[in-house]
Short mmCIF file of C-alpha atoms and ligand atoms in Angstrom, two decimals:
data_model
loop_
_atom_site.label_atom_id
_atom_site.label_comp_id
_atom_site.label_asym_id
_atom_site.label_seq_id
_atom_site.Cartn_x
_atom_site.Cartn_y
_atom_site.Cartn_z
CA MET D 1 -130.37 82.72 155.07
CA SER D 2 -127.57 82.63 152.57
CA LEU D 3 -128.16 83.37 148.92
CA ILE D 4 -125.72 80.57 148.14
CA LYS D 5 -126.04 76.80 148.56
CA GLN D 6 -122.53 75.68 147.71
CA ILE D 7 -119.66 76.12 145.31
CA ASP D 8 -120.83 74.73 141.97
CA HIS D 9 -117.55 74.86 140.09
CA ILE D 10 -114.14 76.43 139.87
CA ALA D 11 -113.16 77.34 136.33
CA ILE D 12 -109.63 77.13 134.99
CA ALA D 13 -108.71 78.97 131.79
CA VAL D 14 -106.66 76.59 129.64
CA ASN D 15 -105.09 76.66 126.21
CA ASP D 16 -106.15 73.11 125.50
CA ILE D 17 -108.71 70.99 127.36
CA GLN D 18 -107.05 67.76 126.25
CA GLU D 19 -103.70 68.82 127.63
CA ALA D 20 -105.21 70.16 130.86
CA SER D 21 -107.10 66.89 131.37
CA THR D 22 -103.93 64.80 131.58
CA PHE D 23 -103.25 65.59 135.25
CA PHE D 24 -106.85 64.99 136.29
CA VAL D 25 -107.26 61.74 134.33
CA ASP D 26 -103.82 60.12 134.31
CA VAL D 27 -102.64 61.24 137.74
CA LEU D 28 -105.79 61.74 139.79
CA GLY D 29 -107.89 59.05 138.10
CA LEU D 30 -110.89 61.34 137.55
CA GLU D 31 -113.14 61.55 134.50
CA VAL D 32 -113.50 64.56 132.25
CA SER D 33 -116.84 65.15 130.53
CA ALA D 34 -117.14 65.44 126.76
CA PRO D 35 -116.29 69.02 125.73
CA GLN D 36 -119.22 71.29 124.96
CA ASP D 37 -119.11 74.47 122.87
CA VAL D 38 -120.42 77.74 124.29
CA PRO D 39 -120.63 79.80 121.07
CA GLU D 40 -121.83 82.91 122.89
CA GLN D 41 -118.52 83.09 124.77
CA LYS D 42 -116.45 81.60 121.93
CA THR D 43 -115.27 78.92 124.31
CA ARG D 44 -115.31 75.18 124.72
CA VAL D 45 -115.83 73.79 128.21
CA ALA D 46 -115.46 70.43 129.93
CA PHE D 47 -116.14 69.44 133.52
CA VAL D 48 -114.50 67.18 136.10
CA GLN D 49 -116.85 66.09 138.89
CA ILE D 50 -115.13 65.97 142.29
CA GLY D 51 -117.68 65.17 144.99
CA GLU D 52 -120.29 67.92 144.87
CA VAL D 53 -117.97 70.38 143.15
CA ARG D 54 -116.80 70.49 139.56
CA ILE D 55 -113.70 71.84 137.92
CA GLU D 56 -114.58 73.56 134.64
CA PHE D 57 -111.95 73.82 131.93
CA VAL D 58 -112.55 76.83 129.70
CA GLN D 59 -110.71 76.88 126.42
CA PRO D 60 -110.95 79.86 124.05
CA MET D 61 -112.07 78.99 120.51
CA SER D 62 -110.96 82.25 118.93
CA ASP D 63 -108.59 85.12 119.66
CA ASP D 64 -111.43 87.51 120.44
CA SER D 65 -112.94 85.25 123.10
CA PRO D 66 -112.92 86.93 126.53
CA VAL D 67 -111.01 83.89 127.81
CA ALA D 68 -108.32 84.33 125.12
CA LYS D 69 -107.84 87.88 126.39
CA PHE D 70 -107.68 86.61 129.97
CA ILE D 71 -104.96 84.07 129.10
CA ALA D 72 -103.01 86.63 127.03
CA LYS D 73 -102.97 88.97 130.02
CA ARG D 74 -102.60 86.62 132.98
CA GLY D 75 -101.69 83.21 131.60
CA GLN D 76 -103.56 79.99 132.28
CA GLY D 77 -105.04 79.71 135.75
CA ILE D 78 -108.16 80.11 137.86
CA HIS D 79 -110.66 82.10 135.82
CA HIS D 80 -113.73 82.23 138.03
CA VAL D 81 -115.49 80.65 140.99
CA ALA D 82 -119.16 79.75 140.55
CA TYR D 83 -121.64 79.63 143.40
CA GLU D 84 -124.91 77.78 143.19
CA THR D 85 -128.05 79.63 144.13
CA GLY D 86 -131.65 78.46 144.16
CA ASP D 87 -132.84 81.91 143.11
CA ILE D 88 -130.57 83.75 140.71
CA VAL D 89 -133.08 86.55 140.07
CA GLY D 90 -133.37 87.19 143.80
CA ALA D 91 -129.59 87.01 144.27
CA LEU D 92 -129.07 89.59 141.50
CA ALA D 93 -131.73 91.86 142.99
CA THR D 94 -130.00 91.71 146.39
CA MET D 95 -126.65 92.52 144.79
CA LYS D 96 -128.10 95.45 142.84
CA ALA D 97 -129.63 96.77 146.06
CA LYS D 98 -126.23 96.52 147.77
CA ASP D 99 -124.36 98.18 144.88
CA VAL D 100 -122.34 95.11 143.97
CA PRO D 101 -120.86 95.67 140.49
CA LEU D 102 -122.43 93.20 138.06
CA ILE D 103 -121.32 92.13 134.60
CA ASP D 104 -124.71 90.53 133.90
CA LYS D 105 -127.67 92.41 135.29
CA GLU D 106 -130.01 89.68 134.05
CA PRO D 107 -129.44 85.91 134.06
CA ARG D 108 -128.43 84.24 130.81
CA VAL D 109 -128.12 80.63 129.73
CA GLY D 110 -124.79 78.87 130.29
CA ALA D 111 -123.49 75.33 129.94
CA HIS D 112 -125.99 72.56 130.81
CA ASP D 113 -128.83 75.11 130.37
CA ALA D 114 -128.14 76.58 133.80
CA LYS D 115 -129.06 80.21 134.41
CA ILE D 116 -125.88 82.14 135.06
CA ALA D 117 -124.73 85.70 135.75
CA PHE D 118 -121.27 87.12 136.37
CA VAL D 119 -120.34 89.48 139.19
CA HIS D 120 -117.50 91.90 138.49
CA PRO D 121 -114.18 90.93 140.11
CA LYS D 122 -113.82 94.36 141.65
CA GLY D 123 -116.71 93.49 143.99
CA VAL D 124 -115.18 90.15 145.03
CA SER D 125 -111.54 90.78 145.95
CA GLY D 126 -110.39 90.45 142.34
CA VAL D 127 -112.06 87.10 141.63
CA LEU D 128 -114.47 86.87 138.72
CA THR D 129 -117.56 85.32 140.28
CA GLU D 130 -120.43 83.45 138.66
CA LEU D 131 -123.86 82.84 140.09
CA CYS D 132 -125.50 79.74 138.76
CA GLU D 133 -128.95 78.26 139.12
CA PRO D 134 -128.91 74.75 137.67
CA LYS D 135 -131.73 73.69 135.40
CA LYS D 136 -134.36 71.91 137.45
CA SER D 137 -134.50 68.35 136.23
ZN1 LIG V 201 -118.47 78.80 135.02
#
């Protein structure tokens, strides 16, 4: 059995959500959600639903946001890939047991009240990876 159900979202680090939305709205005809602040990360995020998967725009709200540092170093671009799990605590326990390097050893609360945890890119071929267990509605 896989720990993962599906890709939940792919996050793109952007300087400006409004500007980044233009392609998705004006060209692709998709809708972008209202931006939501994530004060803990000093970011603002917005989502584009595409079938079962979402694109997440992540915009830094201050120069000391981790995403500001990411953009300063690597430019705008894919920031992380998020995988949905039904059991984030179990997934983290499995990863700890297999020596996967974790940024978050315990789940924390992310956008939309989902439980999230980040896996270090060095364990995932250089890609920052998020585990996410959506809030049960
Ligand atoms: Zn994310």
